[in-house]
PDB file of C-alpha atoms in Angstrom:
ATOM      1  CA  UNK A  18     171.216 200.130  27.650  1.00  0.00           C
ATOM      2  CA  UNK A  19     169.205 196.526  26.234  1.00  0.00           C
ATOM      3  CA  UNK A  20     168.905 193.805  27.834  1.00  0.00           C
ATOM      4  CA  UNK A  21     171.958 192.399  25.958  1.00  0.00           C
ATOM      5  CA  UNK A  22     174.258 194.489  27.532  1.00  0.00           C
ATOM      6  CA  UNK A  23     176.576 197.463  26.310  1.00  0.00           C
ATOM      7  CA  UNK A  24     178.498 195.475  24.001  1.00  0.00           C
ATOM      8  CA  UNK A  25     175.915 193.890  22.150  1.00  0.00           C
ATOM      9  CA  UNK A  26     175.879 196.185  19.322  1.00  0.00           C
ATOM     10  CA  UNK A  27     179.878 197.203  19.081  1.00  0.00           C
ATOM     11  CA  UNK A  28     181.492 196.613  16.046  1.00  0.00           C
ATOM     12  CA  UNK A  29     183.477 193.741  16.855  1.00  0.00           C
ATOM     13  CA  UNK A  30     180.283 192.104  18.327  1.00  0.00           C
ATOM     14  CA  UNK A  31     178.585 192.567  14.646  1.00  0.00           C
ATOM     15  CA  UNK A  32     181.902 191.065  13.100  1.00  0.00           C
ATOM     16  CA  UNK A  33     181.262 188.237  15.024  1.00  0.00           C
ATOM     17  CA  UNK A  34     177.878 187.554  14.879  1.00  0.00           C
ATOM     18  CA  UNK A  35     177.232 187.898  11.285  1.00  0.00           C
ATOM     19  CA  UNK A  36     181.045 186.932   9.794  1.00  0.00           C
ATOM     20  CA  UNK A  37     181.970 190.845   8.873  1.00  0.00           C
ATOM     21  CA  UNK A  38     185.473 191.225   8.966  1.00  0.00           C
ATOM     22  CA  UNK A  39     186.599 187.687   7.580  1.00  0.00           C
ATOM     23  CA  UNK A  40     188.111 188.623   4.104  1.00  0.00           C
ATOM     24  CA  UNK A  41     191.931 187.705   3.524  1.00  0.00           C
ATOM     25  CA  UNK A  42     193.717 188.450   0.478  1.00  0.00           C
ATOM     26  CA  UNK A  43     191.897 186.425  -1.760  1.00  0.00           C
ATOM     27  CA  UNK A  44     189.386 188.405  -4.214  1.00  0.00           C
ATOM     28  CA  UNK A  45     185.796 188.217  -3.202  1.00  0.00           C
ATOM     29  CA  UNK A  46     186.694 185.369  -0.526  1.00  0.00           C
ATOM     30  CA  UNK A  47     185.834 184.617   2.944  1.00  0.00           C
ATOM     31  CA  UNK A  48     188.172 183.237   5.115  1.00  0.00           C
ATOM     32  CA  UNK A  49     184.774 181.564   6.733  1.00  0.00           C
ATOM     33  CA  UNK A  50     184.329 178.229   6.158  1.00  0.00           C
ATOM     34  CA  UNK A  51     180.233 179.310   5.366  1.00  0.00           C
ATOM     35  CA  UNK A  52     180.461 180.723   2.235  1.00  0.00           C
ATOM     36  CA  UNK A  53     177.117 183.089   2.766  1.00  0.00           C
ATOM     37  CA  UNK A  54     178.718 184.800   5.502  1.00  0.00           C
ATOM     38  CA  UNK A  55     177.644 188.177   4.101  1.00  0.00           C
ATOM     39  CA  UNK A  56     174.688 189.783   5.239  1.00  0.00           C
ATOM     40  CA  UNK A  57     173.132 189.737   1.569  1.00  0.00           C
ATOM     41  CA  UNK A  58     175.346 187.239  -1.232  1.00  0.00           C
ATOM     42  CA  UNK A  59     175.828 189.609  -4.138  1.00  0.00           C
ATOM     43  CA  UNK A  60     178.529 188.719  -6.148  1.00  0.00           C
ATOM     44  CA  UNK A  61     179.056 188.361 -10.312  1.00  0.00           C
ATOM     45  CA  UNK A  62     180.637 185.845 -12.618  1.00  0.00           C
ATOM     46  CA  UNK A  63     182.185 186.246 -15.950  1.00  0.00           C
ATOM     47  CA  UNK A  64     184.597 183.447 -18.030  1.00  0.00           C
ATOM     48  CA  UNK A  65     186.672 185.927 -17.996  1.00  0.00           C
ATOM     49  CA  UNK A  66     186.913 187.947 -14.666  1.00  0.00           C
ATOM     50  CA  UNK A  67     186.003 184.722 -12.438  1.00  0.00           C
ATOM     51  CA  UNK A  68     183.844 185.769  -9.577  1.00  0.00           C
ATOM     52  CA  UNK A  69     183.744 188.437  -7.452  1.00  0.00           C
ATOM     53  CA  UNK A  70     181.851 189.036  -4.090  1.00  0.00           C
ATOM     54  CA  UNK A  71     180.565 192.181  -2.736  1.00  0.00           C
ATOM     55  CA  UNK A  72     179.706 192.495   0.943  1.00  0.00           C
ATOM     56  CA  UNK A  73     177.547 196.034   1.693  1.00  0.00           C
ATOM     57  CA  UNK A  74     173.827 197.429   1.934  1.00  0.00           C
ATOM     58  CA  UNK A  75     171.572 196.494  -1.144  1.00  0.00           C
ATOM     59  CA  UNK A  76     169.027 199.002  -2.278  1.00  0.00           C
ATOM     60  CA  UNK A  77     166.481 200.460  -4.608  1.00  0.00           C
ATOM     61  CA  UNK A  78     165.621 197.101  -6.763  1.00  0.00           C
ATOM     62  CA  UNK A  79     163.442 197.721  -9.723  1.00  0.00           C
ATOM     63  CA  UNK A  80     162.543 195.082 -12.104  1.00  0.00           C
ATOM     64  CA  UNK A  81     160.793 195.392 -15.545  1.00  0.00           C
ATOM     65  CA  UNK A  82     159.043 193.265 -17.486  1.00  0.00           C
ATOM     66  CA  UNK A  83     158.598 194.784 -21.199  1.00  0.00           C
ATOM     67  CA  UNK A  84     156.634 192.820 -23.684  1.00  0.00           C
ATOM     68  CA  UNK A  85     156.024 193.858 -27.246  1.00  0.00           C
ATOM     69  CA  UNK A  86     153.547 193.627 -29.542  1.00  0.00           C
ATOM     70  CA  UNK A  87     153.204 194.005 -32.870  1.00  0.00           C
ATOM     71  CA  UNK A  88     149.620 195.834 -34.001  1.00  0.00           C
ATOM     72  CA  UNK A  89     147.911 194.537 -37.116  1.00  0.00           C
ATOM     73  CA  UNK A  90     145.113 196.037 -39.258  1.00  0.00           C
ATOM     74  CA  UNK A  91     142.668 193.804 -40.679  1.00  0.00           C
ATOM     75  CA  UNK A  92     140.586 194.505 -43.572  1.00  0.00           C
ATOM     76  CA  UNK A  93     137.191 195.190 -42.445  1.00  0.00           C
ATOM     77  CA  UNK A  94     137.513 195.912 -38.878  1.00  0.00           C
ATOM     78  CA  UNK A  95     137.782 199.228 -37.117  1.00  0.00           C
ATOM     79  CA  UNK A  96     139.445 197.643 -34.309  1.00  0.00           C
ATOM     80  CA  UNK A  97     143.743 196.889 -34.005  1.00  0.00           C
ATOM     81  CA  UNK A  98     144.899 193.186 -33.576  1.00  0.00           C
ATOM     82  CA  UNK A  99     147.794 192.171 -31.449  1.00  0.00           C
ATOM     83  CA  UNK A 100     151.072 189.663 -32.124  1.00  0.00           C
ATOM     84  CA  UNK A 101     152.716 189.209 -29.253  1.00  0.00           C
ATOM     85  CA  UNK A 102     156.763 189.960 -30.842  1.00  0.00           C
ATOM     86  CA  UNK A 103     159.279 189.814 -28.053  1.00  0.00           C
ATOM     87  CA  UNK A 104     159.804 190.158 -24.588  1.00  0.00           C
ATOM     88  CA  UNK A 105     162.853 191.741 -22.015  1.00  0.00           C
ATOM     89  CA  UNK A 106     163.203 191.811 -18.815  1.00  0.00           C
ATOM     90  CA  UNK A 107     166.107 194.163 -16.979  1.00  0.00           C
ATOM     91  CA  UNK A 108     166.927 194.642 -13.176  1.00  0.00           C
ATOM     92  CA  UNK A 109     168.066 197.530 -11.943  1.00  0.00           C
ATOM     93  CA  UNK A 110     169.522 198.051  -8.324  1.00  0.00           C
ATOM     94  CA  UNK A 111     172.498 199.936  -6.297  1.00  0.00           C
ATOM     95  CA  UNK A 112     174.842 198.551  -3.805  1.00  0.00           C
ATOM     96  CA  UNK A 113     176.896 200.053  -1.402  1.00  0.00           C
ATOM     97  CA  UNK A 114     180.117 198.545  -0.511  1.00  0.00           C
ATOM     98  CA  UNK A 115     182.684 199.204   2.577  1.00  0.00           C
ATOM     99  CA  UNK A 116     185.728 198.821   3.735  1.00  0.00           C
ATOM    100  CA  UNK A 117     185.489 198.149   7.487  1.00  0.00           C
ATOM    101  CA  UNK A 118     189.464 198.299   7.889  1.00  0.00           C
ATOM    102  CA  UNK A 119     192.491 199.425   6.093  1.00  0.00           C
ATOM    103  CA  UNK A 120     193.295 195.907   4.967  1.00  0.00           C
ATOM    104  CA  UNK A 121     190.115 195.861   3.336  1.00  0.00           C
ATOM    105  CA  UNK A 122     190.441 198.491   1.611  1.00  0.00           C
ATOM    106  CA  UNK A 123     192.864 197.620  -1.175  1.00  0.00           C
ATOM    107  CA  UNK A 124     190.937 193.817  -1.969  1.00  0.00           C
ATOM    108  CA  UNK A 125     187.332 196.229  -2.186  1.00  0.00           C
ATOM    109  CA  UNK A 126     189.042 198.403  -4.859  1.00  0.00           C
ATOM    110  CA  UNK A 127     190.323 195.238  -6.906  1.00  0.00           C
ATOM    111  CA  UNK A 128     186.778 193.611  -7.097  1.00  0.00           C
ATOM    112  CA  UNK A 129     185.108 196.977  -8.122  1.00  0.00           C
ATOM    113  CA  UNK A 130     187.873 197.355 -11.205  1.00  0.00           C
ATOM    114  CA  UNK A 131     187.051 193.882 -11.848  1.00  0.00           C
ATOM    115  CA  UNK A 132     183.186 194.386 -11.762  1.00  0.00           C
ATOM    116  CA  UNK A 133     184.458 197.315 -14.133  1.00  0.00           C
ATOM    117  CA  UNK A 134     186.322 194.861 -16.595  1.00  0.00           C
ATOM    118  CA  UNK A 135     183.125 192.819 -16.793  1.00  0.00           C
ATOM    119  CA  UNK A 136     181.561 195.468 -18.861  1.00  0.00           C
ATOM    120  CA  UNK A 137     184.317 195.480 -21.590  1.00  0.00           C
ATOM    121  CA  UNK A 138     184.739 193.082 -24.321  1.00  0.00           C
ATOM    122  CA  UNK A 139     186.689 190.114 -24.453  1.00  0.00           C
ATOM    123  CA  UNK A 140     188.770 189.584 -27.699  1.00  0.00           C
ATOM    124  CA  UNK A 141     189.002 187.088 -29.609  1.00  0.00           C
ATOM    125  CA  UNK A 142     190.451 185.675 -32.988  1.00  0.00           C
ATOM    126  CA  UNK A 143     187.845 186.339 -35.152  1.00  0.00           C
ATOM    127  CA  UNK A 144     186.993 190.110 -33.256  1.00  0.00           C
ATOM    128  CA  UNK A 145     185.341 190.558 -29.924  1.00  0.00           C
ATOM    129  CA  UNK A 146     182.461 189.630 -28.086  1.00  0.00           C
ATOM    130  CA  UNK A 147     180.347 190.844 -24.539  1.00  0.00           C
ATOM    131  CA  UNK A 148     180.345 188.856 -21.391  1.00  0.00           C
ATOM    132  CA  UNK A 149     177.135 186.765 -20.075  1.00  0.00           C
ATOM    133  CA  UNK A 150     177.511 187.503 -16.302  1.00  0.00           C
ATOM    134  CA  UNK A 151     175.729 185.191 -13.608  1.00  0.00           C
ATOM    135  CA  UNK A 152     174.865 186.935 -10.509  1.00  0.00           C
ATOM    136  CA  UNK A 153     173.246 186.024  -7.270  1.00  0.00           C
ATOM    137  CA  UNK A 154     171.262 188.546  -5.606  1.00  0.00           C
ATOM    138  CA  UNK A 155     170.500 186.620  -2.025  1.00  0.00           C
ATOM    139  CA  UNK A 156     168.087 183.991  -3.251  1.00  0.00           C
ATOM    140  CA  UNK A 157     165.726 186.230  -5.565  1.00  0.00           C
ATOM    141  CA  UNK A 158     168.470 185.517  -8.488  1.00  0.00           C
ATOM    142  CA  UNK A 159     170.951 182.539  -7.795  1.00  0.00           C
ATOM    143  CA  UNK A 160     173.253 182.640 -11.068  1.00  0.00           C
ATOM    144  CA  UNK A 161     171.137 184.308 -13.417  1.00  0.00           C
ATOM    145  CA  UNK A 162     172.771 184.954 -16.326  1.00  0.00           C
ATOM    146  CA  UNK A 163     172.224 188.772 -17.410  1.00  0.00           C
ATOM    147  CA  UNK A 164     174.400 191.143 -19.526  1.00  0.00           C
ATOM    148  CA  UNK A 165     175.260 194.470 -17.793  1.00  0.00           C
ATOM    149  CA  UNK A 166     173.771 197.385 -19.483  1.00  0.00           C
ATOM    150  CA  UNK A 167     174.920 200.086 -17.104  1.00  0.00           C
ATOM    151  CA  UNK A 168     177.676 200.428 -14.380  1.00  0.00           C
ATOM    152  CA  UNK A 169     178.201 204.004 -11.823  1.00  0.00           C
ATOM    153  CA  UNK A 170     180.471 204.232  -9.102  1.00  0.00           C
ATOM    154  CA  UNK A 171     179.582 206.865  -6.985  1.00  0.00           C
ATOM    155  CA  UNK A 172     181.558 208.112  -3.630  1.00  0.00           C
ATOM    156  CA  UNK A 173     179.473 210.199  -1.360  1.00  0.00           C
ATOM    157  CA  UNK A 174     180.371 213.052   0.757  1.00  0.00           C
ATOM    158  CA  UNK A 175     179.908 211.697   3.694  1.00  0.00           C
ATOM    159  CA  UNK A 176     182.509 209.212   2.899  1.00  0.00           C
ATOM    160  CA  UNK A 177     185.760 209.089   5.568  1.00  0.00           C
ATOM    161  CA  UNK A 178     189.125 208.258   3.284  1.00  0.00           C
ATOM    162  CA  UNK A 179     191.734 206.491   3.842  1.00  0.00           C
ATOM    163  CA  UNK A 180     194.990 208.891   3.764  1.00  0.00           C
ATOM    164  CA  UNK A 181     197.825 206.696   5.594  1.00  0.00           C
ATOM    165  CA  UNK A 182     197.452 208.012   8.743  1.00  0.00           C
ATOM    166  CA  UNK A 183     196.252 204.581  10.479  1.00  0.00           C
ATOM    167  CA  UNK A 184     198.456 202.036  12.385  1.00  0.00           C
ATOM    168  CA  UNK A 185     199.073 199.108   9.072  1.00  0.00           C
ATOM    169  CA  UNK A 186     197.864 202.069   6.468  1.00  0.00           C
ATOM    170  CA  UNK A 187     199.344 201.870   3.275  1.00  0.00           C
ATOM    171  CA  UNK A 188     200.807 203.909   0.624  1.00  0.00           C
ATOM    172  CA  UNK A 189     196.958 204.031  -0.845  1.00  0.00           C
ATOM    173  CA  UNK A 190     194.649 207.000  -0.897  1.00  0.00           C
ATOM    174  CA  UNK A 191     191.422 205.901  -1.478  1.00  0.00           C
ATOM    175  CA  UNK A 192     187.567 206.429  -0.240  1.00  0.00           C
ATOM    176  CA  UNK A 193     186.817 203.430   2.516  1.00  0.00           C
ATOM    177  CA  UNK A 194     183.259 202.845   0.557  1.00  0.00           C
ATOM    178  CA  UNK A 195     181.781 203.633  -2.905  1.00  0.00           C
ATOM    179  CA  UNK A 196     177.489 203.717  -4.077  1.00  0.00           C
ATOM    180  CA  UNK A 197     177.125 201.435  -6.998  1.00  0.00           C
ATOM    181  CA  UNK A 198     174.301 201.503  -9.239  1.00  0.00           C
ATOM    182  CA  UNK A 199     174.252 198.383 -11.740  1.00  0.00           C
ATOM    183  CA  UNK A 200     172.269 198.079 -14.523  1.00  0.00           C
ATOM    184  CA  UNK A 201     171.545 194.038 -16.039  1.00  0.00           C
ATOM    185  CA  UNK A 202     169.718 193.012 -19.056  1.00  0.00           C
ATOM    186  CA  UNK A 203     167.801 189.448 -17.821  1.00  0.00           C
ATOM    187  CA  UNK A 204     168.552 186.685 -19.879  1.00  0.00           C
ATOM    188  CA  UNK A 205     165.514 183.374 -19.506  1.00  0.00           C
ATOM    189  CA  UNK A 206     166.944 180.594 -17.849  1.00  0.00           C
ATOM    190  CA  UNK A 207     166.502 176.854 -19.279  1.00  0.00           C
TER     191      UNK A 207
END
């Protein structure tokens, strides 16, 4: 028992406290008038998709800088010379995401196909071209625009799912959470 009583760590007490629990129908939306009501703001934007929202547990972050050079051999001296060429920068991390009820459920599976669409092409008259996401990671990256390089879903064993048998279930069959592991490509901001 704490000092803040039995209840202070129930579910419904987290819901409250930090705005769990508030999604409606909309994709990626809170019904909360705050709209960084999640725990950590992770969420994606594409011309094409719009913008999605994730609420869930961010982990393993990795960031690399890579620059290039290009060695040159002068005449006359033993040792190399360096041109600095190019430079990238990519951000790799995972995600897990939740359901936290059946009604949940369905609107979680809808942004994950759409974070799925963001990785395909969009056509045009003259062919096709890739998406330029912007993402916001909390406030390490707030709409940094990045192209996504690599995209897993992963459902773990340990995963409960959701097979209809729950008061307001529906017709659905589907794991209440999913690992995702997103690779981005860092494009420099102005």
């Amino acid at each position: 028992i704490t000092e803040y009583g039995d209840t202070y760590y129930t579910e419904k007490n987290i819901e409250g406290r930090v705005g769990l629990g508030n999604s409606d129908t909309t994709i990626g939306k809170s019904t909360s008038k705050d709209d960084y009501s999640d725990l950590i703001k992770l969420s994606f934007t594409t011309d094409g998709v719009g913008t999605i929202q994730f609420r869930g547990t961010v982990n393993s972050i990795n960031e690399t800088f890579t620059p290039n050079w290009t060695e040159i051999k002068y005449s006359g001296r033993a040792e190399n010379a360096y041109l600095y060429d190019t430079f990238g920068r990519e951000l790799n991390f995972g995600f897990r995401v939740y359901a936290y009820s059946v009604s949940e459920l369905q609107p979680m599976w809808q942004r994950l196909e759409k974070l799925g669409k963001m990785t395909m092409p969009t056509y045009v008259s003259s062919g096709y071209r890739g998406n330029i996401t912007k993402f916001t990671l909390g406030t390490m990256y707030k709409n940094f625009p990045a192209l996504i390089s690599s995209l897993q879903y992963a459902i773990p064993d340990e995963f409960t799912w959701e097979i209809g048998l729950n008061q307001g279930a529906s017709d659905n069959v589907l794991p209440m959470g999913v690992d995702v592991t997103i690779g981005l490509k860092l494009l420099g901001k102005k």
